[in-house]
């Protein structure tokens, strides 16, 4: 597992203990406590981070945000993409183009104020994120243009849009041993 705040040292089962991310219960890198808190407050108490600073996200768009959190925290296979200089970060994870395109379609009419959610927000003295003073809320369609723009830009260099189905990953867990 990668070395993040809510990651376990190594993957393993957590059957019947998860609040969110249930697709990872059989083999997970995240703690049950993380998934329970994600189900209750999204990332507001986990990171003092709010996803919908412009206006409430549509249910479909919010689902993709939750899947991304589950993927980053729980997926036992992304350790291969751990960032070399930042232990809790990932770099260049190839996300299937069809998944990126579906994420964009789900969120295209929702609004966001930064292109890069890892580095674009401002944070107050309590670590709570906010839109930068010079930013404006825009639709995802305006900000990212398409699924490729969303996957390549929204999470800094964490993800890349990939058309190579032999190597790309989706943020919906599929057990390769099943």
PDB file of C-alpha atoms in Angstrom, residues 14-176:
ATOM      1  CA  UNK A  14     -12.061  -5.862   6.122  1.00  0.00           C
ATOM      2  CA  UNK A  15     -15.318  -7.757   5.613  1.00  0.00           C
ATOM      3  CA  UNK A  16     -18.476  -6.143   6.966  1.00  0.00           C
ATOM      4  CA  UNK A  17     -16.698  -3.082   8.349  1.00  0.00           C
ATOM      5  CA  UNK A  18     -16.877  -0.565   5.497  1.00  0.00           C
ATOM      6  CA  UNK A  19     -19.229   2.419   5.235  1.00  0.00           C
ATOM      7  CA  UNK A  20     -18.221   3.379   1.675  1.00  0.00           C
ATOM      8  CA  UNK A  21     -15.845   1.630  -0.713  1.00  0.00           C
ATOM      9  CA  UNK A  22     -17.506  -1.748  -0.156  1.00  0.00           C
ATOM     10  CA  UNK A  23     -16.078  -3.121  -3.425  1.00  0.00           C
ATOM     11  CA  UNK A  24     -12.680  -3.147  -1.683  1.00  0.00           C
ATOM     12  CA  UNK A  25     -13.728  -5.094   1.444  1.00  0.00           C
ATOM     13  CA  UNK A  26     -12.081  -8.358   0.322  1.00  0.00           C
ATOM     14  CA  UNK A  27      -8.675  -6.774  -0.311  1.00  0.00           C
ATOM     15  CA  UNK A  28      -8.119  -3.207   0.787  1.00  0.00           C
ATOM     16  CA  UNK A  29      -5.362  -0.747   1.611  1.00  0.00           C
ATOM     17  CA  UNK A  30      -7.695   1.612   3.510  1.00  0.00           C
ATOM     18  CA  UNK A  31      -8.949   1.432   7.059  1.00  0.00           C
ATOM     19  CA  UNK A  32     -12.597   0.783   7.926  1.00  0.00           C
ATOM     20  CA  UNK A  33     -12.565   4.061   9.894  1.00  0.00           C
ATOM     21  CA  UNK A  34     -11.748   5.963   6.708  1.00  0.00           C
ATOM     22  CA  UNK A  35     -14.709   4.429   4.846  1.00  0.00           C
ATOM     23  CA  UNK A  36     -17.144   5.094   7.694  1.00  0.00           C
ATOM     24  CA  UNK A  37     -16.083   8.749   7.865  1.00  0.00           C
ATOM     25  CA  UNK A  38     -16.225   9.088   4.069  1.00  0.00           C
ATOM     26  CA  UNK A  39     -19.798   7.769   4.117  1.00  0.00           C
ATOM     27  CA  UNK A  40     -20.763  10.189   6.900  1.00  0.00           C
ATOM     28  CA  UNK A  41     -19.041  13.441   5.916  1.00  0.00           C
ATOM     29  CA  UNK A  42     -17.317  12.816   2.580  1.00  0.00           C
ATOM     30  CA  UNK A  43     -13.872  14.391   3.047  1.00  0.00           C
ATOM     31  CA  UNK A  44     -14.904  17.294   5.259  1.00  0.00           C
ATOM     32  CA  UNK A  45     -13.653  15.745   8.507  1.00  0.00           C
ATOM     33  CA  UNK A  46     -10.972  13.579   6.908  1.00  0.00           C
ATOM     34  CA  UNK A  47      -9.080  16.456   5.265  1.00  0.00           C
ATOM     35  CA  UNK A  48     -11.104  19.646   6.033  1.00  0.00           C
ATOM     36  CA  UNK A  49     -11.842  19.509   2.321  1.00  0.00           C
ATOM     37  CA  UNK A  50     -15.132  20.306   0.583  1.00  0.00           C
ATOM     38  CA  UNK A  51     -15.851  19.155  -2.966  1.00  0.00           C
ATOM     39  CA  UNK A  52     -18.740  21.471  -3.752  1.00  0.00           C
ATOM     40  CA  UNK A  53     -17.556  24.991  -2.976  1.00  0.00           C
ATOM     41  CA  UNK A  54     -19.510  26.536  -5.862  1.00  0.00           C
ATOM     42  CA  UNK A  55     -22.827  24.768  -5.354  1.00  0.00           C
ATOM     43  CA  UNK A  56     -23.986  21.296  -4.414  1.00  0.00           C
ATOM     44  CA  UNK A  57     -22.731  18.570  -6.719  1.00  0.00           C
ATOM     45  CA  UNK A  58     -25.191  16.442  -8.625  1.00  0.00           C
ATOM     46  CA  UNK A  59     -25.574  12.963  -7.203  1.00  0.00           C
ATOM     47  CA  UNK A  60     -23.918  11.425 -10.282  1.00  0.00           C
ATOM     48  CA  UNK A  61     -20.897  13.733 -10.052  1.00  0.00           C
ATOM     49  CA  UNK A  62     -20.526  13.193  -6.312  1.00  0.00           C
ATOM     50  CA  UNK A  63     -20.435   9.428  -6.916  1.00  0.00           C
ATOM     51  CA  UNK A  64     -17.293   9.840  -9.037  1.00  0.00           C
ATOM     52  CA  UNK A  65     -15.632  11.929  -6.311  1.00  0.00           C
ATOM     53  CA  UNK A  66     -16.394   9.154  -3.822  1.00  0.00           C
ATOM     54  CA  UNK A  67     -15.071   6.498  -6.217  1.00  0.00           C
ATOM     55  CA  UNK A  68     -11.852   8.506  -6.626  1.00  0.00           C
ATOM     56  CA  UNK A  69     -11.385   8.670  -2.840  1.00  0.00           C
ATOM     57  CA  UNK A  70     -12.033   4.934  -2.520  1.00  0.00           C
ATOM     58  CA  UNK A  71      -9.635   4.191  -5.374  1.00  0.00           C
ATOM     59  CA  UNK A  72      -6.831   6.339  -3.974  1.00  0.00           C
ATOM     60  CA  UNK A  73      -7.230   5.123  -0.391  1.00  0.00           C
ATOM     61  CA  UNK A  74      -8.291   1.502  -0.860  1.00  0.00           C
ATOM     62  CA  UNK A  75      -7.072   0.064  -4.161  1.00  0.00           C
ATOM     63  CA  UNK A  76      -4.312  -2.492  -3.481  1.00  0.00           C
ATOM     64  CA  UNK A  77      -2.732  -2.072  -6.930  1.00  0.00           C
ATOM     65  CA  UNK A  78      -1.937   1.649  -7.190  1.00  0.00           C
ATOM     66  CA  UNK A  79       1.166   1.317  -5.009  1.00  0.00           C
ATOM     67  CA  UNK A  80       3.037   0.811  -8.295  1.00  0.00           C
ATOM     68  CA  UNK A  81       2.333   4.473  -9.040  1.00  0.00           C
ATOM     69  CA  UNK A  82       3.474   5.943  -5.738  1.00  0.00           C
ATOM     70  CA  UNK A  83       5.107   9.328  -6.298  1.00  0.00           C
ATOM     71  CA  UNK A  84       8.892   9.090  -5.914  1.00  0.00           C
ATOM     72  CA  UNK A  85       9.298  12.222  -3.792  1.00  0.00           C
ATOM     73  CA  UNK A  86       5.970  12.253  -1.926  1.00  0.00           C
ATOM     74  CA  UNK A  87       5.130   9.018  -0.099  1.00  0.00           C
ATOM     75  CA  UNK A  88       1.385   9.660   0.219  1.00  0.00           C
ATOM     76  CA  UNK A  89       0.933  10.726  -3.393  1.00  0.00           C
ATOM     77  CA  UNK A  90       0.482   8.889  -6.663  1.00  0.00           C
ATOM     78  CA  UNK A  91       1.769   9.850 -10.096  1.00  0.00           C
ATOM     79  CA  UNK A  92       0.731   8.909 -13.620  1.00  0.00           C
ATOM     80  CA  UNK A  93      -1.905   6.283 -12.856  1.00  0.00           C
ATOM     81  CA  UNK A  94      -3.378   5.408 -16.287  1.00  0.00           C
ATOM     82  CA  UNK A  95      -7.148   5.793 -16.030  1.00  0.00           C
ATOM     83  CA  UNK A  96      -9.231   4.252 -18.813  1.00  0.00           C
ATOM     84  CA  UNK A  97     -10.479   6.859 -21.263  1.00  0.00           C
ATOM     85  CA  UNK A  98     -14.026   5.477 -21.007  1.00  0.00           C
ATOM     86  CA  UNK A  99     -13.990   6.029 -17.225  1.00  0.00           C
ATOM     87  CA  UNK A 100     -12.634   9.584 -17.586  1.00  0.00           C
ATOM     88  CA  UNK A 101     -15.261  10.327 -20.234  1.00  0.00           C
ATOM     89  CA  UNK A 102     -18.047   8.973 -18.001  1.00  0.00           C
ATOM     90  CA  UNK A 103     -16.778  11.060 -15.072  1.00  0.00           C
ATOM     91  CA  UNK A 104     -16.762  14.166 -17.261  1.00  0.00           C
ATOM     92  CA  UNK A 105     -20.278  13.421 -18.561  1.00  0.00           C
ATOM     93  CA  UNK A 106     -21.567  13.005 -14.997  1.00  0.00           C
ATOM     94  CA  UNK A 107     -20.031  16.322 -13.863  1.00  0.00           C
ATOM     95  CA  UNK A 108     -20.041  18.517 -16.978  1.00  0.00           C
ATOM     96  CA  UNK A 109     -22.889  20.745 -15.724  1.00  0.00           C
ATOM     97  CA  UNK A 110     -21.618  20.875 -12.125  1.00  0.00           C
ATOM     98  CA  UNK A 111     -19.363  23.724 -11.051  1.00  0.00           C
ATOM     99  CA  UNK A 112     -15.797  23.964  -9.779  1.00  0.00           C
ATOM    100  CA  UNK A 113     -13.483  26.924  -9.115  1.00  0.00           C
ATOM    101  CA  UNK A 114     -10.025  25.371  -9.650  1.00  0.00           C
ATOM    102  CA  UNK A 115      -8.521  23.254 -12.401  1.00  0.00           C
ATOM    103  CA  UNK A 116      -6.218  21.359 -10.018  1.00  0.00           C
ATOM    104  CA  UNK A 117      -7.878  20.281  -6.765  1.00  0.00           C
ATOM    105  CA  UNK A 118      -4.551  19.311  -5.180  1.00  0.00           C
ATOM    106  CA  UNK A 119      -2.775  22.657  -5.602  1.00  0.00           C
ATOM    107  CA  UNK A 120      -5.403  25.188  -6.694  1.00  0.00           C
ATOM    108  CA  UNK A 121      -7.402  25.837  -3.517  1.00  0.00           C
ATOM    109  CA  UNK A 122      -6.600  28.322  -0.793  1.00  0.00           C
ATOM    110  CA  UNK A 123      -6.620  27.119   2.818  1.00  0.00           C
ATOM    111  CA  UNK A 124      -7.367  29.050   6.000  1.00  0.00           C
ATOM    112  CA  UNK A 125      -5.488  28.726   9.293  1.00  0.00           C
ATOM    113  CA  UNK A 126      -7.584  25.642  10.146  1.00  0.00           C
ATOM    114  CA  UNK A 127      -6.681  23.934   6.860  1.00  0.00           C
ATOM    115  CA  UNK A 128     -10.174  24.311   5.353  1.00  0.00           C
ATOM    116  CA  UNK A 129     -10.172  24.716   1.569  1.00  0.00           C
ATOM    117  CA  UNK A 130     -11.833  27.582  -0.302  1.00  0.00           C
ATOM    118  CA  UNK A 131     -11.926  28.974  -3.813  1.00  0.00           C
ATOM    119  CA  UNK A 132      -9.074  31.404  -4.520  1.00  0.00           C
ATOM    120  CA  UNK A 133     -10.192  35.048  -4.414  1.00  0.00           C
ATOM    121  CA  UNK A 134      -9.404  35.574  -8.106  1.00  0.00           C
ATOM    122  CA  UNK A 135     -11.237  32.432  -9.256  1.00  0.00           C
ATOM    123  CA  UNK A 136     -14.735  32.068 -10.647  1.00  0.00           C
ATOM    124  CA  UNK A 137     -17.002  29.067 -10.532  1.00  0.00           C
ATOM    125  CA  UNK A 138     -17.215  27.382 -13.914  1.00  0.00           C
ATOM    126  CA  UNK A 139     -18.863  24.263 -15.197  1.00  0.00           C
ATOM    127  CA  UNK A 140     -16.651  21.219 -15.520  1.00  0.00           C
ATOM    128  CA  UNK A 141     -17.356  21.472 -19.271  1.00  0.00           C
ATOM    129  CA  UNK A 142     -15.834  24.955 -19.336  1.00  0.00           C
ATOM    130  CA  UNK A 143     -12.933  24.114 -16.993  1.00  0.00           C
ATOM    131  CA  UNK A 144     -11.858  20.732 -18.406  1.00  0.00           C
ATOM    132  CA  UNK A 145     -13.447  20.572 -21.906  1.00  0.00           C
ATOM    133  CA  UNK A 146     -13.646  16.755 -21.914  1.00  0.00           C
ATOM    134  CA  UNK A 147     -12.741  13.572 -20.049  1.00  0.00           C
ATOM    135  CA  UNK A 148      -9.109  13.824 -21.082  1.00  0.00           C
ATOM    136  CA  UNK A 149      -8.816  17.311 -19.598  1.00  0.00           C
ATOM    137  CA  UNK A 150     -10.508  16.176 -16.392  1.00  0.00           C
ATOM    138  CA  UNK A 151      -8.267  13.165 -15.778  1.00  0.00           C
ATOM    139  CA  UNK A 152      -5.044  14.903 -16.854  1.00  0.00           C
ATOM    140  CA  UNK A 153      -5.584  18.146 -14.925  1.00  0.00           C
ATOM    141  CA  UNK A 154      -8.005  17.796 -12.005  1.00  0.00           C
ATOM    142  CA  UNK A 155      -5.655  15.807  -9.746  1.00  0.00           C
ATOM    143  CA  UNK A 156      -2.354  17.391 -10.822  1.00  0.00           C
ATOM    144  CA  UNK A 157      -0.178  14.544 -12.186  1.00  0.00           C
ATOM    145  CA  UNK A 158      -1.874  11.774 -10.198  1.00  0.00           C
ATOM    146  CA  UNK A 159      -3.830  10.415 -13.172  1.00  0.00           C
ATOM    147  CA  UNK A 160      -3.418  10.236 -16.927  1.00  0.00           C
ATOM    148  CA  UNK A 161      -6.071   9.652 -19.564  1.00  0.00           C
ATOM    149  CA  UNK A 162      -5.278   6.333 -21.234  1.00  0.00           C
ATOM    150  CA  UNK A 163      -6.711   4.770 -24.374  1.00  0.00           C
ATOM    151  CA  UNK A 164      -4.611   1.627 -23.840  1.00  0.00           C
ATOM    152  CA  UNK A 165      -7.102  -0.854 -22.405  1.00  0.00           C
ATOM    153  CA  UNK A 166      -4.336  -3.345 -21.615  1.00  0.00           C
ATOM    154  CA  UNK A 167      -2.816  -1.105 -18.920  1.00  0.00           C
ATOM    155  CA  UNK A 168      -5.503   1.369 -17.856  1.00  0.00           C
ATOM    156  CA  UNK A 169      -7.390   1.234 -14.580  1.00  0.00           C
ATOM    157  CA  UNK A 170     -10.923   2.185 -13.575  1.00  0.00           C
ATOM    158  CA  UNK A 171     -11.833   3.619 -10.218  1.00  0.00           C
ATOM    159  CA  UNK A 172     -14.465   0.944  -9.800  1.00  0.00           C
ATOM    160  CA  UNK A 173     -12.656  -2.057  -8.333  1.00  0.00           C
ATOM    161  CA  UNK A 174     -12.518  -5.276 -10.292  1.00  0.00           C
ATOM    162  CA  UNK A 175     -10.805  -8.153  -8.507  1.00  0.00           C
ATOM    163  CA  UNK A 176      -8.316  -9.635 -11.004  1.00  0.00           C
TER     164      UNK A 176
END
